[in-house]
CSV table of C-alpha atoms in Angstrom, one decimal:
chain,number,residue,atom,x,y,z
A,1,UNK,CA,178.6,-51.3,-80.4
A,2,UNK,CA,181.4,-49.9,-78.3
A,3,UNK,CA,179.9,-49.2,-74.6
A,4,UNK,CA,181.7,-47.5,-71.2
A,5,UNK,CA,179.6,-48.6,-68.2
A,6,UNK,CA,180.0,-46.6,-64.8
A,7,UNK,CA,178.5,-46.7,-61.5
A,8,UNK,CA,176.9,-44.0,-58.9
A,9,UNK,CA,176.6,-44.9,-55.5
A,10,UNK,CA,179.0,-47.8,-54.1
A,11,UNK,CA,177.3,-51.2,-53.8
A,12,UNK,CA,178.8,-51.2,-50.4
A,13,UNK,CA,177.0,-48.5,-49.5
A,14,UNK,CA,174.3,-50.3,-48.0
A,15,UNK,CA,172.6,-46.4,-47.3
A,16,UNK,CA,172.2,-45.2,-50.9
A,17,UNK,CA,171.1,-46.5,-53.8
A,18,UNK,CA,173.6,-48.2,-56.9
A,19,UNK,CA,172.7,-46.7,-60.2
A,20,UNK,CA,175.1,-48.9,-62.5
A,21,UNK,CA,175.1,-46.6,-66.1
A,22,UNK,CA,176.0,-47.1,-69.7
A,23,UNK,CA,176.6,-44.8,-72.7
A,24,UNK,CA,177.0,-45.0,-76.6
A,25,UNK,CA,174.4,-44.5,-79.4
A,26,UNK,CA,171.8,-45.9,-76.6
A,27,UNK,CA,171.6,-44.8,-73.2
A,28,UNK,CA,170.5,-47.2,-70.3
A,29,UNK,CA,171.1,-47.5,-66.6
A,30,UNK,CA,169.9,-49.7,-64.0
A,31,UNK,CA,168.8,-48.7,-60.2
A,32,UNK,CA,169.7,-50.9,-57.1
A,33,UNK,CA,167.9,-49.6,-53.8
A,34,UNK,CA,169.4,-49.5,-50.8
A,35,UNK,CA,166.8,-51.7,-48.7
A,36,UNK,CA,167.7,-54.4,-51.6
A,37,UNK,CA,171.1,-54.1,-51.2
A,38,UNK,CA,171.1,-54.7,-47.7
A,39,UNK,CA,169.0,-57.8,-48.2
A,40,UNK,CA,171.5,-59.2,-50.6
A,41,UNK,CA,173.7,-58.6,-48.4
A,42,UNK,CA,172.4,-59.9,-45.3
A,43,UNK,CA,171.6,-63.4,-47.6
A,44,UNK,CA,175.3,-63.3,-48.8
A,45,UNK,CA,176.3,-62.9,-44.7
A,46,UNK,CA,174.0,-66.2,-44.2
A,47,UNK,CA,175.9,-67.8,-47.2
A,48,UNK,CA,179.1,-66.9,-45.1
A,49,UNK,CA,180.4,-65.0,-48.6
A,50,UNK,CA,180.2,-61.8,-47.5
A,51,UNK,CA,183.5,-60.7,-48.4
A,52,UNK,CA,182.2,-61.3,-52.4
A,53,UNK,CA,179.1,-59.6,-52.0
A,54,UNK,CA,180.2,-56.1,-53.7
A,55,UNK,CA,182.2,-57.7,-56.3
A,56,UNK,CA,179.3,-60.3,-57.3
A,57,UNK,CA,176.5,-57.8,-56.7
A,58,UNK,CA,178.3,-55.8,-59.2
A,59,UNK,CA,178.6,-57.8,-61.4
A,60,UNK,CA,174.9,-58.8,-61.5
A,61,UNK,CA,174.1,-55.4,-62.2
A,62,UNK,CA,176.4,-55.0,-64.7
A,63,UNK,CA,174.7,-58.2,-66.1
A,64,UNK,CA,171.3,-56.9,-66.0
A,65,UNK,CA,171.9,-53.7,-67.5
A,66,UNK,CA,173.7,-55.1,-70.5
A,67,UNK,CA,171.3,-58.3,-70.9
A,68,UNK,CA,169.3,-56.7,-73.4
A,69,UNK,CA,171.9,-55.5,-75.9
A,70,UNK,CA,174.4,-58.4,-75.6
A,71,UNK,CA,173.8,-58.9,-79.4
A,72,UNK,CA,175.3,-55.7,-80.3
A,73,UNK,CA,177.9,-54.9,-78.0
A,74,UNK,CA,181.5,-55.4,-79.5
A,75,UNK,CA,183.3,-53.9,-76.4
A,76,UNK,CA,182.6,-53.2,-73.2
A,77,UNK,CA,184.7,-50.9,-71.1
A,78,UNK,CA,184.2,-51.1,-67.2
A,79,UNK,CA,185.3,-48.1,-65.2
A,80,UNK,CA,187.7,-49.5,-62.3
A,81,UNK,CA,185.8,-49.8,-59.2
A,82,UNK,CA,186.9,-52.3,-57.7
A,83,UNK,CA,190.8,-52.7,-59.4
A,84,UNK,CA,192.5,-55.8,-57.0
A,85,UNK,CA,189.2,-57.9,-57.6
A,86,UNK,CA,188.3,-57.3,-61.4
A,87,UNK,CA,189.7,-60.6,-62.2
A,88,UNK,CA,186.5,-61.9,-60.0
A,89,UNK,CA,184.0,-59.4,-61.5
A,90,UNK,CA,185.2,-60.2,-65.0
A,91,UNK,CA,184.9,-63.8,-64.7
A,92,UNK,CA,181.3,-63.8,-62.4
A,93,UNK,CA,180.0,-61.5,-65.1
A,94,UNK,CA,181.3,-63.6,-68.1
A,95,UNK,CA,179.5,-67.0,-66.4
A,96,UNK,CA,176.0,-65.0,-66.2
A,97,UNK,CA,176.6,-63.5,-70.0
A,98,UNK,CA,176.8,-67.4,-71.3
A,99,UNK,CA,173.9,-68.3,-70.0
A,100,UNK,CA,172.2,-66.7,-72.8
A,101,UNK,CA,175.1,-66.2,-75.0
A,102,UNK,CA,177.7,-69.0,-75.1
A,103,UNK,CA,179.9,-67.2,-77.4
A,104,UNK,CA,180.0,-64.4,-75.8
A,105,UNK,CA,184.3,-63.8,-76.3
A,106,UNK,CA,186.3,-62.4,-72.9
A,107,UNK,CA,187.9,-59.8,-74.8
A,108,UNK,CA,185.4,-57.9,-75.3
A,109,UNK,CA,185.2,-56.8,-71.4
A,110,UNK,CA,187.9,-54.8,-70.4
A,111,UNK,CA,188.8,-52.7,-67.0
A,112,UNK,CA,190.0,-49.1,-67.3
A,113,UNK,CA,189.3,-45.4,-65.5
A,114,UNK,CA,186.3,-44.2,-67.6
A,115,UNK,CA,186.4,-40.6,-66.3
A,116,UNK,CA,183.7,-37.5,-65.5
A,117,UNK,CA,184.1,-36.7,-69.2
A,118,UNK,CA,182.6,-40.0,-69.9
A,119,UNK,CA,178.6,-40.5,-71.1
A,120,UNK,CA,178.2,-43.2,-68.7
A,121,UNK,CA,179.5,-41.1,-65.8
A,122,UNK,CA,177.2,-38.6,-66.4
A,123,UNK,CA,174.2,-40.7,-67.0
A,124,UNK,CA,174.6,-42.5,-63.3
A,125,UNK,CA,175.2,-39.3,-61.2
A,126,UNK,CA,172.7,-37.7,-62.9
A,127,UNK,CA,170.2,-40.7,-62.1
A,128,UNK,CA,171.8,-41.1,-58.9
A,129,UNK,CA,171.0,-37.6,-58.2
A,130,UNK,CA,167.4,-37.8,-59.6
A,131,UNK,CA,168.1,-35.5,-62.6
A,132,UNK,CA,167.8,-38.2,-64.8
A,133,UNK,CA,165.0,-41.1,-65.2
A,134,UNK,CA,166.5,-44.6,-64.7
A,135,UNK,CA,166.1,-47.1,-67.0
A,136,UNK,CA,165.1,-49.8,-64.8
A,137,UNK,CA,165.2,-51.1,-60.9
A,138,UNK,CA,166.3,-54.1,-60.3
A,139,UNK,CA,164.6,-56.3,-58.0
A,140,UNK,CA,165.6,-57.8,-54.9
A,141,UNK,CA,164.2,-61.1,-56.4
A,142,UNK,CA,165.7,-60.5,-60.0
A,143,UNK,CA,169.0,-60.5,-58.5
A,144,UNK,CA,168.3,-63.2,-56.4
A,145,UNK,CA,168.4,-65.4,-59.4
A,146,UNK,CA,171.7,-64.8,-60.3
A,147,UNK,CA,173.3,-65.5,-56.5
């Protein structure tokens, strides 16, 4: 399965919520409030990493939407939010992924502009916006576990 996965709401935006989205076949997104984000981010402040908090966050999210269909994805396109750090992203994201799938092969994740015209653009405005059901929230405390 070939997915695009974009994201609605920056995570740095501690005043909205993230919707992180992707599209293909099957359709799933993933909803970070804003009250959680500024938790994580207040515990990432404590931790004295909170220059790494977007980027990791991110990836997290990225993580948890993709968790239940790591079996079947092939490729994985990442729209560029964050282009000077994907490197981090990429390599965060990879070290949650083998946790449950040490094979998982790097090449598979790759970094580009997804664009409006993408399925996975539309599905997290459109949650973002609340014209769309989210697939899931994901808990302050589920994303604890990954910090």
């Amino acid at each position: 399965m070939h997915i695009e996965i974009d994201q609605s709401g920056k995570i740095e935006d501690t005043s909205h919520d993230t919707v992180v989205a992707f599209s293909n076949d099957v359709n799933h997104s993933v909803v970070m409030r804003a009250r959680d984000k500024r938790r994580v981010e207040a515990i990432f402040r404590r931790m004295g990493k909170r220059r790494v908090f977007m980027y990791k966050l991110f990836a997290i999210l990225v993580f948890l939407l993709i968790k239940p269909y790591l079996a079947r994805i092939d490729v994985m396109v990442i729209d560029t939010e964050y282009p000077d750090w994907e490197h981090l992203i990429k390599d965060y994201l990879l070290r949650l992924i083998r946790r449950v799938r040490p094979s998982f092969d790097a090449r598979r994740i790759s970094f580009r502009s997804v664009g409006r015209h993408s399925g996975a653009h539309a599905i997290a405005n459109g949650t973002a916006r609340g014209e769309m059901a989210y697939g899931r929230e994901a808990s302050l405390r589920e994303v604890m576990q990954y910090v």
